PDB file of C-alpha atoms in Angstrom:
ATOM      1  CA  ALA Z   1      -4.321  24.019   0.887  1.00 34.00           C
ATOM      2  CA  GLY Z   2      -4.237  19.954   0.580  1.00 32.00           C
ATOM      3  CA  LEU Z   3      -2.978  17.864  -2.286  1.00 30.00           C
ATOM      4  CA  ARG Z   4      -4.025  19.740  -5.272  1.00 31.00           C
ATOM      5  CA  GLY Z   5      -0.710  19.548  -7.075  1.00 28.00           C
ATOM      6  CA  PHE Z   6      -0.137  15.745  -6.567  1.00 26.00           C
ATOM      7  CA  ALA Z   7      -0.904  13.014  -8.964  1.00 27.00           C
ATOM      8  CA  GLY Z   8      -4.387   8.983  -0.392  1.00 28.00           C
ATOM      9  CA  PHE Z   9      -6.748   9.084   4.642  1.00 29.00           C
ATOM     10  CA  VAL Z  10      -3.182  11.116   1.470  1.00 27.00           C
ATOM     11  CA  SER Z  11      -1.224  11.624  -1.921  1.00 26.00           C
ATOM     12  CA  PHE Z  12       2.413  13.025  -2.258  1.00 23.00           C
ATOM     13  CA  ALA Z  13       4.078  13.145  -5.653  1.00 26.00           C
ATOM     14  CA  GLY Z  14       2.215   9.970  -6.974  1.00 27.00           C
ATOM     15  CA  LEU Z  15       2.636   8.039  -3.643  1.00 26.00           C
ATOM     16  CA  ALA Z  16      -0.347   7.298  -1.364  1.00 30.00           C
ATOM     17  CA  LEU Z  17      -0.157   7.690   2.250  1.00 33.00           C
ATOM     18  CA  THR Z  18      -2.989   6.234   4.378  1.00 33.00           C
ATOM     19  CA  LEU Z  19      -3.424   7.909   7.728  1.00 32.00           C
ATOM     20  CA  ALA Z  20      -6.004   6.925  10.056  1.00 31.00           C
ATOM     21  CA  ALA Z  21      -6.494   7.418  13.884  1.00 29.00           C
ATOM     22  CA  CYS Z  22      -5.609   4.241  15.111  1.00 29.00           C
ATOM     23  CA  HIS Z  23      -5.922   3.100  19.111  1.00 28.00           C
ATOM     24  CA  ALA Z  24      -2.735   2.901  20.595  1.00 28.00           C
ATOM     25  CA  LYS Z  25      -3.206  -0.487  21.904  1.00 28.00           C
ATOM     26  CA  SER Z  26      -3.340  -2.052  18.508  1.00 33.00           C
ATOM     27  CA  ALA Z  27       0.259  -1.664  18.246  1.00 35.00           C
ATOM     28  CA  ALA Z  28       0.904  -4.333  21.150  1.00 36.00           C
ATOM     29  CA  PRO Z  29       2.345  -7.033  18.843  1.00 39.00           C
ATOM     30  CA  ALA Z  30       4.242  -4.565  16.687  1.00 43.00           C
ATOM     31  CA  ALA Z  31       7.970  -4.749  15.956  1.00 46.00           C
ATOM     32  CA  SER Z  32       9.259  -1.706  17.540  1.00 45.00           C
ATOM     33  CA  HIS Z  33      11.995   0.448  15.867  1.00 52.00           C
ATOM     34  CA  ASP Z  34      13.252   2.865  18.474  1.00 45.00           C
ATOM     35  CA  ALA Z  35      15.869   5.229  17.223  1.00 40.00           C
ATOM     36  CA  SER Z  36      17.306   5.403  20.922  1.00 40.00           C
ATOM     37  CA  SER Z  37      18.345   1.629  20.955  1.00 39.00           C
ATOM     38  CA  ALA Z  38      20.896   2.302  17.949  1.00 41.00           C
ATOM     39  CA  ALA Z  39      22.904   4.970  20.087  1.00 42.00           C
ATOM     40  CA  GLY Z  40      26.348   4.037  20.848  1.00 44.00           C
ATOM     41  CA  PRO Z  41      29.698   3.937  19.390  1.00 43.00           C
ATOM     42  CA  GLN Z  42      28.920   0.704  17.499  1.00 44.00           C
ATOM     43  CA  ALA Z  43      25.673   2.025  16.002  1.00 43.00           C
ATOM     44  CA  THR Z  44      25.356   1.703  12.336  1.00 49.00           C
ATOM     45  CA  VAL Z  45      22.914   3.113   9.647  1.00 60.00           C
ATOM     46  CA  ALA Z  46      20.863   0.244   8.238  1.00 75.00           C
ATOM     47  CA  ALA Z  47      21.128   0.040   4.510  1.00 91.00           C
ATOM     48  CA  PHE Z  48      18.010   0.677   2.367  1.00 94.00           C
ATOM     49  CA  ASP Z  49      16.582  -2.494   0.856  1.00 94.00           C
ATOM     50  CA  GLY Z  50      13.323  -2.385  -1.213  1.00 93.00           C
ATOM     51  CA  THR Z  51      13.601  -5.545  -3.000  1.00 94.00           C
ATOM     52  CA  THR Z  52      10.835  -7.376  -1.065  1.00 94.00           C
ATOM     53  CA  ALA Z  53       7.708  -6.046   0.617  1.00 92.00           C
ATOM     54  CA  ALA Z  54       9.081  -7.088   4.234  1.00 93.00           C
ATOM     55  CA  ALA Z  55      12.285  -5.319   3.362  1.00 94.00           C
ATOM     56  CA  LEU Z  56      10.782  -2.132   2.321  1.00 95.00           C
ATOM     57  CA  THR Z  57       8.665  -2.117   5.296  1.00 93.00           C
ATOM     58  CA  GLU Z  58      11.737  -2.526   7.788  1.00 94.00           C
ATOM     59  CA  SER Z  59      13.548   0.086   5.614  1.00 94.00           C
ATOM     60  CA  ALA Z  60      10.669   2.555   5.971  1.00 93.00           C
ATOM     61  CA  ALA Z  61      10.329   2.151   9.569  1.00 91.00           C
ATOM     62  CA  HIS Z  62      14.170   2.979   9.909  1.00 92.00           C
ATOM     63  CA  LEU Z  63      13.793   5.953   7.659  1.00 92.00           C
ATOM     64  CA  CYS Z  64      11.154   7.018  10.214  1.00 89.00           C
ATOM     65  CA  ASP Z  65      13.086   6.621  13.057  1.00 87.00           C
ATOM     66  CA  ASP Z  66      16.060   8.810  11.175  1.00 89.00           C
ATOM     67  CA  GLU Z  67      13.692  11.489  10.287  1.00 87.00           C
ATOM     68  CA  ALA Z  68      11.797  11.926  13.413  1.00 84.00           C
ATOM     69  CA  PRO Z  69      13.736  11.075  16.630  1.00 85.00           C
ATOM     70  CA  GLU Z  70      11.071  12.456  18.683  1.00 82.00           C
ATOM     71  CA  ALA Z  71       8.499   9.601  17.059  1.00 82.00           C
ATOM     72  CA  ALA Z  72       8.554   5.660  17.220  1.00 85.00           C
ATOM     73  CA  ALA Z  73       7.696   3.675  13.990  1.00 88.00           C
ATOM     74  CA  ALA Z  74       6.402   0.080  14.535  1.00 88.00           C
ATOM     75  CA  VAL Z  75       5.885  -2.684  12.031  1.00 91.00           C
ATOM     76  CA  VAL Z  76       1.979  -3.740  12.499  1.00 86.00           C
ATOM     77  CA  GLY Z  77       1.618  -5.887   9.339  1.00 83.00           C
ATOM     78  CA  PRO Z  78       2.818  -6.305   5.796  1.00 84.00           C
ATOM     79  CA  LEU Z  79       3.721  -2.974   4.285  1.00 89.00           C
ATOM     80  CA  THR Z  80       2.038  -1.258   7.130  1.00 88.00           C
ATOM     81  CA  LEU Z  81       3.606   1.190   9.930  1.00 88.00           C
ATOM     82  CA  GLN Z  82       2.256   2.678  12.844  1.00 84.00           C
ATOM     83  CA  LEU Z  83       3.752   6.071  13.719  1.00 81.00           C
ATOM     84  CA  SER Z  84       3.394   7.749  17.046  1.00 79.00           C
ATOM     85  CA  ALA Z  85       4.783  10.766  18.889  1.00 74.00           C
ATOM     86  CA  ARG Z  86       6.847   9.691  21.878  1.00 71.00           C
ATOM     87  CA  GLY Z  87       5.514  10.619  25.403  1.00 64.00           C
ATOM     88  CA  SER Z  88       1.971  11.610  23.636  1.00 57.00           C
ATOM     89  CA  ASP Z  89      -1.395  10.264  24.491  1.00 51.00           C
ATOM     90  CA  LYS Z  90      -2.743  11.110  20.996  1.00 54.00           C
ATOM     91  CA  ASN Z  91      -3.736   8.345  18.738  1.00 51.00           C
ATOM     92  CA  ASP Z  92      -1.274   7.060  16.344  1.00 66.00           C
ATOM     93  CA  LEU Z  93      -0.876   7.023  12.724  1.00 74.00           C
ATOM     94  CA  ARG Z  94      -1.071   4.140  10.652  1.00 76.00           C
ATOM     95  CA  ILE Z  95       0.677   4.294   7.163  1.00 82.00           C
ATOM     96  CA  SER Z  96       0.028   2.028   4.334  1.00 83.00           C
ATOM     97  CA  LEU Z  97       3.182   1.445   2.263  1.00 89.00           C
ATOM     98  CA  ASP Z  98       1.011  -0.324  -0.734  1.00 85.00           C
ATOM     99  CA  ARG Z  99       1.589   2.532  -3.159  1.00 83.00           C
ATOM    100  CA  ILE Z 100       5.232   2.968  -2.429  1.00 91.00           C
ATOM    101  CA  TRP Z 101       5.654  -1.037  -2.817  1.00 91.00           C
ATOM    102  CA  ALA Z 102       4.034  -0.614  -6.520  1.00 87.00           C
ATOM    103  CA  VAL Z 103       6.425   2.272  -7.263  1.00 90.00           C
ATOM    104  CA  CYS Z 104       9.519   0.190  -6.105  1.00 94.00           C
ATOM    105  CA  GLN Z 105       8.230  -2.762  -8.240  1.00 92.00           C
ATOM    106  CA  ALA Z 106       7.929  -0.452 -11.314  1.00 90.00           C
ATOM    107  CA  ASN Z 107      10.946   1.657 -10.861  1.00 93.00           C
ATOM    108  CA  PRO Z 108      13.452  -0.093  -8.568  1.00 93.00           C
ATOM    109  CA  ASP Z 109      16.093   2.583  -9.202  1.00 94.00           C
ATOM    110  CA  GLY Z 110      13.698   5.499  -7.616  1.00 94.00           C
ATOM    111  CA  CYS Z 111      12.499   3.234  -4.920  1.00 95.00           C
ATOM    112  CA  GLU Z 112      14.848   4.717  -2.225  1.00 95.00           C
ATOM    113  CA  ALA Z 113      14.297   8.379  -3.180  1.00 95.00           C
ATOM    114  CA  ALA Z 114      10.462   7.836  -3.431  1.00 93.00           C
ATOM    115  CA  THR Z 115      10.227   6.110  -0.066  1.00 95.00           C
ATOM    116  CA  ARG Z 116      12.631   8.827   1.576  1.00 93.00           C
ATOM    117  CA  ASP Z 117      10.227  11.538   0.199  1.00 91.00           C
ATOM    118  CA  PHE Z 118       7.071   9.522   1.315  1.00 89.00           C
ATOM    119  CA  VAL Z 119       8.583   9.210   5.085  1.00 90.00           C
ATOM    120  CA  THR Z 120       9.402  12.827   5.025  1.00 89.00           C
ATOM    121  CA  LYS Z 121       5.748  13.793   4.493  1.00 83.00           C
ATOM    122  CA  SER Z 122       4.656  11.334   6.725  1.00 82.00           C
ATOM    123  CA  VAL Z 123       6.505  12.665   9.640  1.00 83.00           C
ATOM    124  CA  ARG Z 124       5.442  16.053   8.702  1.00 79.00           C
ATOM    125  CA  THR Z 125       1.625  14.850   8.891  1.00 74.00           C
ATOM    126  CA  LEU Z 126       2.498  13.497  12.452  1.00 76.00           C
ATOM    127  CA  ARG Z 127       3.801  16.749  13.608  1.00 75.00           C
ATOM    128  CA  MET Z 128       0.813  18.797  12.169  1.00 70.00           C
ATOM    129  CA  ARG Z 129      -1.476  16.486  13.824  1.00 66.00           C
ATOM    130  CA  SER Z 130      -1.064  18.555  17.206  1.00 63.00           C
ATOM    131  CA  GLN Z 131      -2.671  21.657  15.287  1.00 73.00           C
ATOM    132  CA  PRO Z 132      -6.200  21.954  15.844  1.00 80.00           C
ATOM    133  CA  ALA Z 133      -8.380  21.625  12.832  1.00 87.00           C
ATOM    134  CA  ALA Z 134     -10.235  24.437  11.496  1.00 92.00           C
ATOM    135  CA  ARG Z 135     -14.104  24.329  10.064  1.00 95.00           C
ATOM    136  CA  ASP Z 136     -12.890  25.292   6.626  1.00 95.00           C
ATOM    137  CA  GLN Z 137     -10.387  22.321   6.613  1.00 94.00           C
ATOM    138  CA  ILE Z 138     -13.018  19.680   7.131  1.00 96.00           C
ATOM    139  CA  VAL Z 139     -13.614  17.853   3.886  1.00 96.00           C
ATOM    140  CA  ALA Z 140     -15.444  14.492   2.939  1.00 96.00           C
ATOM    141  CA  ILE Z 141     -13.949  12.002   0.571  1.00 94.00           C
ATOM    142  CA  VAL Z 142     -15.207   8.912  -1.213  1.00 96.00           C
ATOM    143  CA  ARG Z 143     -12.974   5.650  -0.991  1.00 93.00           C
ATOM    144  CA  PRO Z 144     -13.678   1.794  -1.280  1.00 94.00           C
ATOM    145  CA  ARG Z 145     -14.113  -0.707   1.411  1.00 93.00           C
ATOM    146  CA  ALA Z 146     -10.764  -2.226   0.725  1.00 89.00           C
ATOM    147  CA  TYR Z 147      -9.274   1.391   1.784  1.00 86.00           C
ATOM    148  CA  VAL Z 148     -11.346   1.723   4.870  1.00 87.00           C
ATOM    149  CA  ASP Z 149     -10.327  -1.894   5.842  1.00 84.00           C
ATOM    150  CA  ARG Z 150      -6.675  -0.756   5.545  1.00 77.00           C
ATOM    151  CA  VAL Z 151      -7.131   2.252   8.254  1.00 74.00           C
ATOM    152  CA  GLY Z 152      -8.966   0.021  10.778  1.00 75.00           C
ATOM    153  CA  GLY Z 153     -12.431  -0.734   9.204  1.00 77.00           C
ATOM    154  CA  PRO Z 154     -15.639   1.140   9.292  1.00 80.00           C
ATOM    155  CA  SER Z 155     -15.817   1.331  12.948  1.00 77.00           C
ATOM    156  CA  ALA Z 156     -12.208   2.184  13.679  1.00 75.00           C
ATOM    157  CA  THR Z 157     -11.659   3.928  17.023  1.00 75.00           C
ATOM    158  CA  ASN Z 158     -12.041   7.605  16.955  1.00 76.00           C
ATOM    159  CA  THR Z 159     -12.625   8.050  12.969  1.00 81.00           C
ATOM    160  CA  LEU Z 160     -15.501   9.576  11.332  1.00 90.00           C
ATOM    161  CA  ILE Z 161     -16.284   6.806   8.589  1.00 92.00           C
ATOM    162  CA  ALA Z 162     -19.972   6.280   7.207  1.00 93.00           C
ATOM    163  CA  PRO Z 163     -21.316   3.852   4.281  1.00 94.00           C
ATOM    164  CA  LEU Z 164     -22.317   5.606   1.040  1.00 95.00           C
ATOM    165  CA  PHE Z 165     -23.440   3.109  -1.477  1.00 93.00           C
ATOM    166  CA  ASP Z 166     -22.352  -0.086  -3.207  1.00 94.00           C
ATOM    167  CA  ASP Z 167     -18.961  -0.850  -1.411  1.00 94.00           C
ATOM    168  CA  LEU Z 168     -18.096   3.012  -1.075  1.00 96.00           C
ATOM    169  CA  PHE Z 169     -17.673   5.009   2.005  1.00 96.00           C
ATOM    170  CA  VAL Z 170     -17.457   8.525   3.111  1.00 96.00           C
ATOM    171  CA  LEU Z 171     -14.441   9.440   5.339  1.00 94.00           C
ATOM    172  CA  TYR Z 172     -14.206  12.802   6.978  1.00 95.00           C
ATOM    173  CA  MET Z 173     -10.778  14.218   6.638  1.00 92.00           C
ATOM    174  CA  VAL Z 174      -8.744  17.413   7.642  1.00 91.00           C
ATOM    175  CA  ASP Z 175      -7.292  19.119   4.496  1.00 89.00           C
ATOM    176  CA  LEU Z 176      -3.821  20.423   5.828  1.00 80.00           C
ATOM    177  CA  PRO Z 177      -1.345  22.182   3.727  1.00 74.00           C
ATOM    178  CA  GLY Z 178       0.567  19.518   1.996  1.00 68.00           C
ATOM    179  CA  SER Z 179      -1.202  16.570   3.556  1.00 72.00           C
ATOM    180  CA  LEU Z 180      -4.608  15.055   4.337  1.00 79.00           C
ATOM    181  CA  ARG Z 181      -5.460  13.159   7.628  1.00 81.00           C
ATOM    182  CA  SER Z 182      -8.422  11.773   9.320  1.00 84.00           C
ATOM    183  CA  LEU Z 183     -10.884  13.915  11.443  1.00 88.00           C
ATOM    184  CA  ALA Z 184     -11.108  12.248  14.887  1.00 87.00           C
ATOM    185  CA  THR Z 185     -14.344  12.117  16.785  1.00 90.00           C
ATOM    186  CA  THR Z 186     -12.687  13.671  19.556  1.00 89.00           C
ATOM    187  CA  GLU Z 187     -12.229  16.978  17.628  1.00 91.00           C
ATOM    188  CA  LEU Z 188     -15.957  17.652  16.962  1.00 93.00           C
ATOM    189  CA  ASP Z 189     -16.377  19.414  20.397  1.00 92.00           C
ATOM    190  CA  ALA Z 190     -13.800  21.954  19.815  1.00 91.00           C
ATOM    191  CA  LEU Z 191     -14.984  22.485  16.354  1.00 93.00           C
ATOM    192  CA  ALA Z 192     -18.629  22.958  17.762  1.00 92.00           C
ATOM    193  CA  LEU Z 193     -19.847  20.174  15.399  1.00 92.00           C
ATOM    194  CA  ASP Z 194     -22.177  17.427  16.060  1.00 91.00           C
ATOM    195  CA  ARG Z 195     -22.292  14.211  13.802  1.00 92.00           C
ATOM    196  CA  GLY Z 196     -25.546  15.724  12.280  1.00 93.00           C
ATOM    197  CA  GLN Z 197     -23.940  18.757  11.200  1.00 95.00           C
ATOM    198  CA  LEU Z 198     -20.740  17.298   9.856  1.00 96.00           C
ATOM    199  CA  PRO Z 199     -21.828  15.980   6.492  1.00 95.00           C
ATOM    200  CA  ALA Z 200     -23.267  19.316   5.334  1.00 96.00           C
ATOM    201  CA  LEU Z 201     -20.026  21.195   6.385  1.00 97.00           C
ATOM    202  CA  ALA Z 202     -17.722  18.741   4.697  1.00 97.00           C
ATOM    203  CA  VAL Z 203     -19.570  18.513   1.429  1.00 96.00           C
ATOM    204  CA  GLN Z 204     -19.625  22.413   1.216  1.00 96.00           C
ATOM    205  CA  ASN Z 205     -16.045  22.625   1.766  1.00 96.00           C
ATOM    206  CA  LEU Z 206     -15.264  19.797  -0.735  1.00 95.00           C
ATOM    207  CA  ALA Z 207     -17.313  21.808  -3.468  1.00 95.00           C
ATOM    208  CA  THR Z 208     -15.099  24.626  -2.853  1.00 94.00           C
ATOM    209  CA  ARG Z 209     -12.052  22.727  -3.577  1.00 93.00           C
ATOM    210  CA  LEU Z 210     -13.513  21.130  -6.680  1.00 93.00           C
ATOM    211  CA  GLY Z 211     -15.427  23.875  -8.365  1.00 91.00           C
ATOM    212  CA  HIS Z 212     -18.648  23.516 -10.227  1.00 92.00           C
ATOM    213  CA  LEU Z 213     -19.590  20.406 -12.261  1.00 92.00           C
ATOM    214  CA  SER Z 214     -20.644  22.332 -15.007  1.00 89.00           C
ATOM    215  CA  ASP Z 215     -17.368  24.201 -15.344  1.00 90.00           C
ATOM    216  CA  ALA Z 216     -15.523  20.971 -15.313  1.00 89.00           C
ATOM    217  CA  LEU Z 217     -17.702  19.517 -18.022  1.00 89.00           C
ATOM    218  CA  GLY Z 218     -17.952  22.468 -20.049  1.00 84.00           C
ATOM    219  CA  ASN Z 219     -20.413  21.615 -23.072  1.00 79.00           C
ATOM    220  CA  ALA Z 220     -20.576  17.856 -22.645  1.00 75.00           C
ATOM    221  CA  ALA Z 221     -22.353  16.323 -25.410  1.00 73.00           C
ATOM    222  CA  PRO Z 222     -24.334  13.050 -25.388  1.00 78.00           C
ATOM    223  CA  GLY Z 223     -22.891  10.150 -26.813  1.00 74.00           C
ATOM    224  CA  ALA Z 224     -19.187  10.583 -25.472  1.00 71.00           C
ATOM    225  CA  PHE Z 225     -17.678  10.544 -22.012  1.00 79.00           C
ATOM    226  CA  ASN Z 226     -15.630  13.192 -20.455  1.00 87.00           C
ATOM    227  CA  VAL Z 227     -12.629  12.428 -18.175  1.00 89.00           C
ATOM    228  CA  LEU Z 228     -11.987  14.616 -15.251  1.00 90.00           C
ATOM    229  CA  ARG Z 229      -8.376  14.314 -14.554  1.00 84.00           C
ATOM    230  CA  SER Z 230      -7.070  17.398 -12.833  1.00 73.00           C
ATOM    231  CA  GLY Z 231      -4.778  15.649 -10.602  1.00 75.00           C
ATOM    232  CA  ASN Z 232      -7.089  16.662  -7.661  1.00 82.00           C
ATOM    233  CA  VAL Z 233      -7.070  13.950  -4.926  1.00 87.00           C
ATOM    234  CA  PHE Z 234     -10.830  14.867  -4.129  1.00 92.00           C
ATOM    235  CA  GLU Z 235     -12.016  14.327  -8.032  1.00 94.00           C
ATOM    236  CA  SER Z 236     -13.884  10.974  -7.239  1.00 94.00           C
ATOM    237  CA  SER Z 237     -15.497  12.515  -4.255  1.00 96.00           C
ATOM    238  CA  ARG Z 238     -17.672  14.657  -6.749  1.00 96.00           C
ATOM    239  CA  LEU Z 239     -19.993  11.817  -6.176  1.00 97.00           C
ATOM    240  CA  LEU Z 240     -21.157  13.544  -2.955  1.00 97.00           C
ATOM    241  CA  LEU Z 241     -22.264  16.687  -4.834  1.00 96.00           C
ATOM    242  CA  GLY Z 242     -25.730  15.424  -5.267  1.00 95.00           C
ATOM    243  CA  ASP Z 243     -27.367  18.861  -6.031  1.00 94.00           C
ATOM    244  CA  GLU Z 244     -24.805  19.403  -8.766  1.00 95.00           C
ATOM    245  CA  TRP Z 245     -25.756  15.750 -10.344  1.00 95.00           C
ATOM    246  CA  ALA Z 246     -29.425  16.354 -10.029  1.00 95.00           C
ATOM    247  CA  ALA Z 247     -28.960  19.589 -11.857  1.00 93.00           C
ATOM    248  CA  LEU Z 248     -26.885  18.338 -14.458  1.00 92.00           C
ATOM    249  CA  ALA Z 249     -29.680  15.227 -14.934  1.00 92.00           C
ATOM    250  CA  THR Z 250     -32.391  17.863 -15.262  1.00 91.00           C
ATOM    251  CA  LYS Z 251     -30.371  19.917 -17.792  1.00 90.00           C
ATOM    252  CA  VAL Z 252     -29.543  17.267 -20.173  1.00 89.00           C
ATOM    253  CA  GLY Z 253     -32.742  15.054 -19.917  1.00 90.00           C
ATOM    254  CA  LYS Z 254     -30.672  11.889 -20.498  1.00 91.00           C
ATOM    255  CA  PRO Z 255     -29.040   9.367 -18.181  1.00 93.00           C
ATOM    256  CA  VAL Z 256     -25.811  10.526 -16.438  1.00 95.00           C
ATOM    257  CA  ILE Z 257     -23.491   7.601 -16.107  1.00 96.00           C
ATOM    258  CA  VAL Z 258     -20.172   8.002 -14.118  1.00 97.00           C
ATOM    259  CA  GLY Z 259     -17.021   5.905 -13.321  1.00 97.00           C
ATOM    260  CA  ALA Z 260     -14.601   6.492 -10.572  1.00 96.00           C
ATOM    261  CA  PRO Z 261     -11.711   4.280 -11.102  1.00 96.00           C
ATOM    262  CA  SER Z 262      -9.170   6.368  -9.038  1.00 93.00           C
ATOM    263  CA  GLY Z 263      -9.233   8.969  -6.307  1.00 92.00           C
ATOM    264  CA  ASP Z 264      -8.212  11.526  -8.845  1.00 92.00           C
ATOM    265  CA  VAL Z 265     -10.069  10.486 -11.751  1.00 94.00           C
ATOM    266  CA  LEU Z 266     -13.932  10.764 -12.678  1.00 95.00           C
ATOM    267  CA  LEU Z 267     -15.540   9.740 -16.009  1.00 95.00           C
ATOM    268  CA  VAL Z 268     -18.726  11.137 -17.023  1.00 95.00           C
ATOM    269  CA  ALA Z 269     -21.183   9.998 -19.630  1.00 95.00           C
ATOM    270  CA  ILE Z 270     -24.344  11.583 -21.100  1.00 94.00           C
ATOM    271  CA  GLY Z 271     -26.843   9.302 -22.528  1.00 92.00           C
ATOM    272  CA  PRO Z 272     -24.263   6.674 -23.862  1.00 92.00           C
ATOM    273  CA  THR Z 273     -25.462   4.117 -26.354  1.00 92.00           C
ATOM    274  CA  GLY Z 274     -24.854   0.333 -25.533  1.00 92.00           C
ATOM    275  CA  ASP Z 275     -21.553   0.203 -27.436  1.00 92.00           C
ATOM    276  CA  GLN Z 276     -20.429   3.597 -25.799  1.00 92.00           C
ATOM    277  CA  LEU Z 277     -21.333   2.282 -22.397  1.00 93.00           C
ATOM    278  CA  ALA Z 278     -19.355  -0.990 -23.041  1.00 94.00           C
ATOM    279  CA  SER Z 279     -16.280   1.258 -23.983  1.00 93.00           C
ATOM    280  CA  MET Z 280     -16.670   3.449 -20.815  1.00 94.00           C
ATOM    281  CA  ARG Z 281     -16.913   0.124 -18.743  1.00 96.00           C
ATOM    282  CA  GLU Z 282     -13.766  -1.149 -20.233  1.00 96.00           C
ATOM    283  CA  THR Z 283     -11.856   2.139 -19.809  1.00 95.00           C
ATOM    284  CA  VAL Z 284     -12.980   2.385 -16.101  1.00 96.00           C
ATOM    285  CA  GLY Z 285     -11.862  -1.171 -15.539  1.00 96.00           C
ATOM    286  CA  LYS Z 286      -8.455  -0.653 -17.156  1.00 96.00           C
ATOM    287  CA  MET Z 287      -7.907   2.698 -15.213  1.00 95.00           C
ATOM    288  CA  PHE Z 288      -9.053   0.926 -12.149  1.00 95.00           C
ATOM    289  CA  GLY Z 289      -6.486  -1.843 -12.452  1.00 93.00           C
ATOM    290  CA  ALA Z 290      -3.600   0.661 -12.955  1.00 90.00           C
ATOM    291  CA  ALA Z 291      -4.702   3.163 -10.301  1.00 89.00           C
ATOM    292  CA  GLN Z 292      -2.488   4.124  -7.309  1.00 80.00           C
ATOM    293  CA  ARG Z 293      -5.669   5.119  -5.249  1.00 84.00           C
ATOM    294  CA  PRO Z 294      -8.014   2.774  -6.836  1.00 92.00           C
ATOM    295  CA  VAL Z 295     -11.876   3.456  -6.000  1.00 96.00           C
ATOM    296  CA  SER Z 296     -14.268   1.455  -7.939  1.00 97.00           C
ATOM    297  CA  PRO Z 297     -14.348  -0.363 -11.356  1.00 97.00           C
ATOM    298  CA  ARG Z 298     -18.041  -0.223 -11.624  1.00 97.00           C
ATOM    299  CA  LEU Z 299     -20.148   2.372 -13.317  1.00 97.00           C
ATOM    300  CA  TYR Z 300     -22.919   4.387 -11.575  1.00 97.00           C
ATOM    301  CA  ARG Z 301     -26.113   6.070 -12.677  1.00 97.00           C
ATOM    302  CA  TRP Z 302     -27.717   8.874 -11.217  1.00 96.00           C
ATOM    303  CA  ALA Z 303     -31.268   8.003 -10.913  1.00 90.00           C
ATOM    304  CA  THR Z 304     -33.983   9.783  -8.353  1.00 84.00           C
ATOM    305  CA  ASN Z 305     -31.285  11.879  -6.548  1.00 88.00           C
ATOM    306  CA  ARG Z 306     -29.134   8.859  -5.615  1.00 93.00           C
ATOM    307  CA  TRP Z 307     -26.381   6.707  -7.232  1.00 96.00           C
ATOM    308  CA  ALA Z 308     -27.216   3.342  -8.437  1.00 96.00           C
ATOM    309  CA  VAL Z 309     -25.025   0.653  -9.883  1.00 96.00           C
ATOM    310  CA  VAL Z 310     -25.104  -0.005 -13.624  1.00 95.00           C
ATOM    311  CA  PRO Z 311     -25.643  -3.653 -14.018  1.00 92.00           C
TER     312      PRO Z 311
END
């Protein structure tokens, strides 16, 4: 389940889809793209335009209307749409087009196809939101403050977000076939969960999806850093598996340093020298700068059962 085969709250084929439960009234100032208003003999299909961020946003909104007549797409900000089911009292989905815009800038010829694929998967996620979440679908992911701000902030209505350390946060999500969406606070009762039980369940399910750290690292030797780049959207969220990091630190008896430049990449070093640490820092910085789902440019050290920033 989930996004195992892909290269953001969702990632599709190297594109990041940010989905968050957003209070419907936040769409008040939005520019609405109502498919029904285009009905009639004079209606024309808007030509796709991905040459500017504003044009891409408008084009994506029109594509959403074409893909899902039962939904309404609204432009709520630069490269940001809100997609909601018509006649539904459910919270809406906010969609970030930042990653698509990056793809369009890098590959203008592939912009329209990439956007259409992204919109199709966005609509699929909207339709799947009516399906109740199961306990084994609840996972936790690690994302930066910038990501959290794009989906409404740490205290966004009806979302489950908690600070982790540094500028990183834990977001509680529902891992659906082909997509990942935020877990709404209102879903906890149906899952027979309270906020106190949620972290343990989410981390347990996360561990099931990632597998053991020892298997991923193999016979990791001190003095070199290992790059875990399976394409798994949860890779950087290994930071949450404290028991495994504690076991590794005890086994090697040396400092364990990590970098999480992207959602699907984690670098791990055991007892690096000063020069090796500098090289690792440079590598993490470059990967962070090039990432489609950036997490952090910093290095972290496992110390006394917690992560600390490496100065």
